[in-house]
Short mmCIF file of C-alpha atoms in Angstrom, two decimals:
data_model
loop_
_atom_site.label_atom_id
_atom_site.label_comp_id
_atom_site.label_asym_id
_atom_site.label_seq_id
_atom_site.Cartn_x
_atom_site.Cartn_y
_atom_site.Cartn_z
CA MET A 30 18.82 -9.73 23.24
CA THR A 31 16.81 -7.89 20.52
CA THR A 32 17.42 -9.30 17.05
CA VAL A 33 18.09 -6.94 14.20
CA ILE A 34 17.10 -8.20 10.80
CA HIS A 35 18.26 -6.07 7.85
CA LEU A 36 16.89 -5.63 4.46
CA LYS A 37 18.90 -8.13 2.56
CA GLU A 38 18.28 -11.04 4.88
CA ILE A 39 14.46 -9.82 5.04
CA LYS A 40 14.34 -10.22 1.24
CA ALA A 41 15.86 -13.69 1.46
CA LEU A 42 13.53 -14.88 4.27
CA LEU A 43 10.50 -13.70 1.95
CA LYS A 44 11.52 -16.09 -0.79
CA HIS A 45 10.20 -18.81 1.41
CA THR A 46 7.05 -17.04 2.86
CA ASP A 47 3.58 -17.20 1.35
CA VAL A 48 2.62 -13.66 2.02
CA VAL A 49 -0.75 -13.61 0.29
CA THR A 50 -2.01 -16.43 2.47
CA ALA A 51 -0.76 -14.66 5.61
CA MET A 52 -2.66 -11.32 4.37
CA GLU A 53 -5.69 -13.54 3.75
CA GLU A 54 -5.54 -15.00 7.35
CA GLY A 55 -4.90 -11.32 8.84
CA PHE A 56 -8.03 -9.79 7.08
CA ILE A 57 -10.18 -12.67 8.45
CA GLN A 58 -8.93 -12.39 11.97
CA TYR A 59 -9.36 -8.42 11.71
CA SER A 60 -12.93 -8.67 10.37
CA ASN A 61 -13.84 -11.35 12.76
CA GLY A 62 -12.90 -9.08 15.73
CA ASN A 63 -9.82 -11.12 16.92
CA THR A 64 -7.44 -8.19 16.76
CA VAL A 65 -6.74 -4.91 18.57
CA VAL A 66 -5.86 -2.37 15.94
CA PRO A 67 -5.85 1.46 17.18
CA PRO A 68 -6.39 4.30 14.72
CA VAL A 69 -3.57 5.17 12.34
CA GLY A 70 -0.93 7.58 13.80
CA GLU A 71 -0.16 10.06 11.06
CA LEU A 72 2.33 12.85 10.09
CA LEU A 73 1.68 14.78 6.86
CA PHE A 74 4.74 16.93 5.44
CA GLU A 75 4.49 19.88 2.90
CA ASP A 76 8.17 20.62 2.07
CA PRO A 77 9.11 18.30 0.79
CA LYS A 78 5.79 16.48 0.06
CA GLY A 79 5.35 13.26 2.19
CA ASP A 80 3.70 11.38 4.74
CA ALA A 81 4.44 9.02 7.70
CA HIS A 82 2.05 6.55 9.17
CA ILE A 83 2.35 4.55 12.55
CA LYS A 84 0.24 1.38 12.57
CA TYR A 85 0.29 -1.11 15.29
CA GLY A 86 -1.56 -3.80 17.03
CA TYR A 87 -1.94 -7.47 17.72
CA ILE A 88 -3.89 -10.55 17.12
CA LYS A 89 -5.53 -11.79 20.43
CA ASN A 90 -3.79 -14.83 22.03
CA GLU A 91 -1.03 -14.72 19.48
CA ALA A 92 2.77 -14.40 20.54
CA TYR A 93 3.60 -10.85 19.56
CA TYR A 94 2.61 -7.41 19.00
CA VAL A 95 3.92 -5.21 16.20
CA ILE A 96 4.64 -1.48 15.83
CA LYS A 97 5.12 -0.14 12.12
CA ILE A 98 6.57 3.16 11.02
CA ALA A 99 6.51 3.78 7.32
CA SER A 100 6.89 6.88 5.32
CA GLY A 101 6.55 8.05 1.71
CA PHE A 102 8.44 11.14 0.45
CA TYR A 103 7.69 11.69 -3.06
CA ASP A 104 10.72 13.66 -4.00
CA ASN A 105 13.29 11.03 -2.85
CA ALA A 106 13.81 10.10 -6.42
CA LYS A 107 15.66 13.37 -7.03
CA LEU A 108 18.15 12.19 -4.14
CA GLY A 109 18.47 8.80 -5.60
CA ILE A 110 16.75 6.89 -2.75
CA PRO A 111 13.31 5.23 -2.53
CA SER A 112 10.20 7.15 -1.65
CA SER A 113 9.22 4.34 0.84
CA GLN A 114 11.07 4.38 4.14
CA GLY A 115 10.39 2.73 7.61
CA LEU A 116 10.98 -0.18 9.98
CA MET A 117 8.97 -2.76 11.90
CA LEU A 118 9.15 -3.42 15.68
CA LEU A 119 8.11 -6.84 17.13
CA PHE A 120 7.45 -7.32 20.83
CA ASP A 121 6.50 -10.23 23.18
CA GLN A 122 2.82 -9.84 23.73
CA LYS A 123 3.00 -11.37 27.27
CA THR A 124 5.97 -9.32 28.56
CA GLY A 125 6.60 -6.49 26.28
CA VAL A 126 10.14 -7.45 25.63
CA PRO A 127 11.34 -6.25 22.24
CA LYS A 128 12.11 -9.37 20.22
CA ALA A 129 13.15 -7.90 16.99
CA VAL A 130 13.73 -4.86 14.88
CA LEU A 131 13.22 -5.17 11.01
CA LEU A 132 15.10 -2.70 9.19
CA ASP A 133 12.98 -3.04 6.11
CA GLU A 134 13.26 0.55 4.66
CA GLY A 135 9.56 0.31 3.80
CA TYR A 136 9.91 -2.75 1.71
CA LEU A 137 7.65 -5.00 3.93
CA THR A 138 4.98 -2.24 3.75
CA ASP A 139 5.22 -2.37 -0.17
CA ILE A 140 5.18 -6.02 -0.36
CA ARG A 141 2.24 -6.46 2.08
CA THR A 142 0.31 -4.05 -0.11
CA ALA A 143 1.15 -5.84 -3.18
CA ALA A 144 -0.02 -9.14 -1.51
CA ALA A 145 -3.14 -7.58 -0.57
CA GLY A 146 -3.82 -6.48 -3.99
CA ALA A 147 -3.30 -10.19 -5.28
CA LEU A 148 -5.75 -11.21 -2.63
CA ALA A 149 -8.24 -8.73 -3.95
CA ALA A 150 -7.91 -10.12 -7.58
CA LYS A 151 -8.15 -13.64 -6.44
CA TYR A 152 -11.84 -12.97 -5.03
CA PHE A 153 -12.99 -9.97 -7.16
CA ALA A 154 -11.23 -10.01 -10.44
CA PRO A 155 -13.28 -11.47 -13.44
CA LYS A 156 -12.43 -15.03 -14.52
CA GLU A 157 -10.95 -13.95 -18.05
CA ILE A 158 -8.66 -10.99 -17.72
CA LYS A 159 -8.19 -9.44 -21.00
CA ALA A 160 -5.51 -6.85 -19.91
CA ILE A 161 -4.06 -5.44 -16.72
CA GLY A 162 -3.94 -1.64 -16.27
CA ILE A 163 -1.49 -0.15 -13.84
CA VAL A 164 -1.93 3.50 -12.81
CA GLY A 165 1.48 4.76 -11.77
CA THR A 166 5.02 4.05 -12.43
CA GLY A 167 6.57 3.54 -8.99
CA ILE A 168 7.90 0.46 -6.97
CA GLN A 169 4.29 -0.46 -5.99
CA ALA A 170 3.10 -0.23 -9.51
CA LYS A 171 5.81 -3.00 -10.29
CA LEU A 172 5.11 -5.11 -7.33
CA GLN A 173 1.19 -5.11 -7.95
CA LEU A 174 1.92 -6.36 -11.41
CA GLN A 175 4.33 -9.11 -10.11
CA TYR A 176 1.99 -10.40 -7.42
CA LEU A 177 -0.97 -10.49 -9.80
CA GLN A 178 0.96 -13.07 -11.88
CA LYS A 179 0.34 -15.60 -9.13
CA TYR A 180 -3.55 -15.55 -9.96
CA THR A 181 -3.85 -14.71 -13.60
CA PRO A 182 -1.72 -15.77 -16.74
CA CYS A 183 -2.47 -12.31 -18.25
CA THR A 184 0.77 -10.54 -19.46
CA THR A 185 -0.89 -7.74 -21.59
CA VAL A 186 -0.34 -4.43 -19.51
CA TRP A 187 -1.30 -0.98 -20.10
CA ILE A 188 0.45 1.65 -18.03
CA TRP A 189 -0.20 5.34 -17.37
CA GLY A 190 1.89 7.63 -15.66
CA ARG A 191 1.95 11.46 -15.24
CA SER A 192 5.58 11.42 -16.72
CA LYS A 193 5.96 9.90 -19.93
CA GLU A 194 9.57 9.38 -19.23
CA LYS A 195 8.90 7.37 -16.16
CA ALA A 196 6.29 5.36 -17.93
CA ALA A 197 8.92 4.44 -20.55
CA LYS A 198 11.24 3.62 -18.08
CA PHE A 199 8.79 1.47 -16.24
CA ALA A 200 7.76 -0.24 -19.45
CA ASN A 201 11.30 -1.20 -20.34
CA GLU A 202 11.90 -2.60 -16.64
CA LEU A 203 9.15 -4.95 -17.18
CA GLY A 204 11.08 -6.49 -20.13
CA ALA A 205 9.89 -9.20 -22.52
CA ASP A 206 7.75 -11.11 -19.87
CA PHE A 207 5.02 -8.50 -20.50
CA ASP A 208 3.20 -7.09 -23.65
CA VAL A 209 3.22 -3.57 -22.51
CA HIS A 210 1.40 -0.59 -23.80
CA ILE A 211 1.81 3.02 -22.65
CA ALA A 212 -1.53 4.87 -22.53
CA ASP A 213 -1.96 8.56 -23.16
CA SER A 214 -4.59 8.91 -20.62
CA THR A 215 -6.46 6.90 -17.97
CA THR A 216 -9.52 6.92 -20.17
CA GLU A 217 -7.42 4.93 -22.83
CA LEU A 218 -6.03 2.56 -20.26
CA ALA A 219 -9.44 1.78 -18.88
CA LYS A 220 -10.89 1.26 -22.38
CA HIS A 221 -8.51 -1.69 -22.88
CA CYS A 222 -8.44 -3.28 -19.30
CA ASN A 223 -10.85 -5.14 -17.10
CA LEU A 224 -8.46 -5.14 -14.28
CA ILE A 225 -7.04 -1.96 -13.05
CA VAL A 226 -4.64 -1.26 -10.03
CA THR A 227 -4.20 2.40 -9.06
CA THR A 228 -0.92 3.12 -7.06
CA THR A 229 -0.54 6.91 -6.88
CA PRO A 230 -0.52 9.53 -4.18
CA SER A 231 -2.82 11.66 -6.32
CA GLU A 232 -5.21 14.10 -4.64
CA GLN A 233 -7.38 14.41 -7.71
CA ALA A 234 -9.49 11.53 -9.06
CA LEU A 235 -7.75 9.86 -12.14
CA LEU A 236 -10.37 7.39 -13.21
CA LYS A 237 -13.80 8.63 -14.01
CA ALA A 238 -17.03 6.43 -13.81
CA SER A 239 -17.58 6.93 -17.28
CA ASP A 240 -14.16 5.55 -18.24
CA ILE A 241 -14.95 2.11 -16.62
CA GLN A 242 -16.45 -0.63 -18.89
CA LYS A 243 -18.65 -3.29 -17.48
CA GLY A 244 -16.95 -6.36 -15.78
CA THR A 245 -13.93 -4.21 -14.65
CA HIS A 246 -12.27 -4.76 -11.33
CA ILE A 247 -10.35 -1.98 -9.74
CA THR A 248 -8.06 -2.30 -6.75
CA ALA A 249 -6.99 1.03 -5.40
CA VAL A 250 -3.97 1.40 -3.03
CA GLY A 251 -2.71 4.91 -3.38
CA SER A 252 -5.28 6.55 -1.24
CA ASP A 253 -4.28 6.14 2.33
CA THR A 254 -4.91 9.69 3.73
CA GLU A 255 -8.13 11.91 3.73
CA HIS A 256 -6.67 14.09 1.03
CA LYS A 257 -5.65 11.51 -1.57
CA GLN A 258 -8.17 10.09 -4.14
CA GLU A 259 -7.64 8.20 -7.43
CA LEU A 260 -11.22 7.12 -7.98
CA GLU A 261 -13.98 9.61 -8.91
CA SER A 262 -16.72 9.27 -6.20
CA GLU A 263 -19.31 8.71 -8.77
CA LEU A 264 -17.34 5.46 -9.79
CA LEU A 265 -17.91 3.93 -6.50
CA LYS A 266 -21.66 4.54 -6.86
CA LYS A 267 -21.47 3.00 -10.16
CA ALA A 268 -19.86 -0.21 -8.68
CA ASP A 269 -21.80 -3.28 -7.94
CA ILE A 270 -19.43 -4.35 -5.25
CA VAL A 271 -17.42 -2.01 -3.13
CA ILE A 272 -14.98 -3.60 -0.53
CA SER A 273 -13.05 -1.82 2.20
CA ASP A 274 -9.88 -3.44 3.80
CA SER A 275 -11.07 -1.63 7.10
CA ILE A 276 -14.50 -0.11 7.49
CA PRO A 277 -13.37 2.01 10.57
CA GLN A 278 -10.30 3.22 8.50
CA SER A 279 -12.61 4.27 5.56
CA LYS A 280 -14.37 6.63 7.91
CA SER A 281 -11.34 9.01 7.68
CA ARG A 282 -9.34 7.96 4.61
CA GLY A 283 -9.34 6.19 1.33
CA GLU A 284 -11.57 6.04 -1.73
CA VAL A 285 -14.62 4.95 0.38
CA TYR A 286 -14.04 8.03 2.67
CA ARG A 287 -14.12 10.46 -0.32
CA ALA A 288 -17.31 8.95 -1.96
CA THR A 289 -19.08 8.92 1.41
CA GLN A 290 -18.15 12.62 1.97
CA ASP A 291 -19.36 13.51 -1.45
CA GLY A 292 -22.68 11.67 -0.71
CA LYS A 293 -22.45 9.05 -3.43
CA ILE A 294 -22.33 5.95 -1.18
CA THR A 295 -23.11 5.06 2.66
CA GLU A 296 -21.49 2.59 4.97
CA ASP A 297 -24.28 0.31 4.06
CA ASP A 298 -22.95 0.13 0.66
CA ILE A 299 -19.45 -1.25 1.95
CA VAL A 300 -18.25 -4.70 2.94
CA GLU A 301 -15.10 -5.38 4.69
CA LEU A 302 -12.62 -7.43 2.83
CA GLY A 303 -12.20 -10.14 5.59
CA THR A 304 -15.88 -10.58 5.67
CA ALA A 305 -16.28 -11.01 2.02
CA ILE A 306 -13.58 -13.52 1.56
CA GLN A 307 -15.38 -15.79 4.00
CA ASP A 308 -18.73 -15.64 2.07
CA LYS A 309 -19.04 -16.46 -1.61
CA LYS A 310 -22.36 -14.49 -1.82
CA LEU A 311 -20.39 -11.31 -1.13
CA GLN A 312 -17.82 -12.00 -3.97
CA ARG A 313 -18.07 -11.44 -7.61
CA THR A 314 -20.97 -13.62 -8.96
CA ASN A 315 -20.59 -12.56 -12.71
CA ASP A 316 -18.17 -11.14 -15.02
CA ASP A 317 -20.30 -8.19 -15.91
CA GLN A 318 -20.18 -6.71 -12.40
CA ILE A 319 -17.83 -3.68 -11.69
CA THR A 320 -15.98 -4.31 -8.35
CA ILE A 321 -13.79 -1.95 -6.23
CA VAL A 322 -11.53 -3.00 -3.44
CA ASP A 323 -10.24 0.23 -1.55
CA LEU A 324 -6.91 -0.86 0.33
CA THR A 325 -5.86 1.84 2.67
CA GLY A 326 -3.56 -0.41 4.64
CA VAL A 327 -4.27 -2.12 7.90
CA ALA A 328 -2.02 -2.69 10.83
CA VAL A 329 -2.80 -6.36 10.80
CA GLN A 330 -1.14 -6.84 7.43
CA ASP A 331 2.12 -5.44 9.14
CA ILE A 332 1.39 -7.88 11.98
CA MET A 333 1.20 -10.97 9.83
CA ILE A 334 4.22 -10.04 7.61
CA THR A 335 6.39 -9.17 10.59
CA GLU A 336 5.56 -12.29 12.41
CA ALA A 337 6.03 -14.40 9.05
CA VAL A 338 9.57 -13.00 8.53
CA TYR A 339 10.48 -13.47 12.19
CA THR A 340 9.18 -17.01 12.33
CA ALA A 341 11.17 -17.86 9.16
CA TYR A 342 14.33 -16.15 10.83
CA LEU A 343 14.01 -18.34 13.89
CA LYS A 344 13.85 -21.55 11.76
CA LYS A 345 17.10 -20.76 10.06
#
């Protein structure tokens, strides 16, 4: 019988799951060639604006394979529902028998993305973080900040959003645990922060090369289609280290794709995340370097978090 696990139970199981470590192992397996991850399936919608991604694959010689369907419909807030939706399907790798359906409503995609952001900071952020900049005001913005707290004691935060009202609401939600400042522009945000996370579905660059001070680390998570872009291509040229979660995916989506198309960088300038976290020489070596990690979202993340939740369920 196929197990159905609902969102409430998924959240309870995640409390006892080290998702960041799971992401680290997944990226290593991916970069070491131990996974089968086909190209992303994608549906783009115009009215209302949205996109749906189908990501799937397996780790060789493991027990399961996973298919994930996740969407983002950006007018959902007007309907009082989250922009992220979706589910995870887990199958026996040896027989194809469906073992579990995780009705996560897109939550696991949000969590694995935030965990990957924390992993990026673990290896590429400067040792002393004076302030964290968050570009965007949605659920991913909040989760990125929460997961970063695992790796930095910094609680000074600058946020920027297109809507002043949403930015003020986000700042209020963060509460007394953070010293929050609302920036009038991304330029102002970058002036104060040496760790920045961009979390929007923007199709026009929000951060310029001239905005970024030396020593800054940027994790870009919003650009997961060919049309989205949060970082000016010149900024990737300016960076000392540019990391992609998936070099194959960066040929069709993300900040690396846009910068390559614009002729600012080449594939030779990019290192894959799973490779870099295994080699200290490929990581930040001083606090003056500008580092960028481009997270387009890789199926191995969905495999790892789905298997982790299901394993925790079986241990109940």
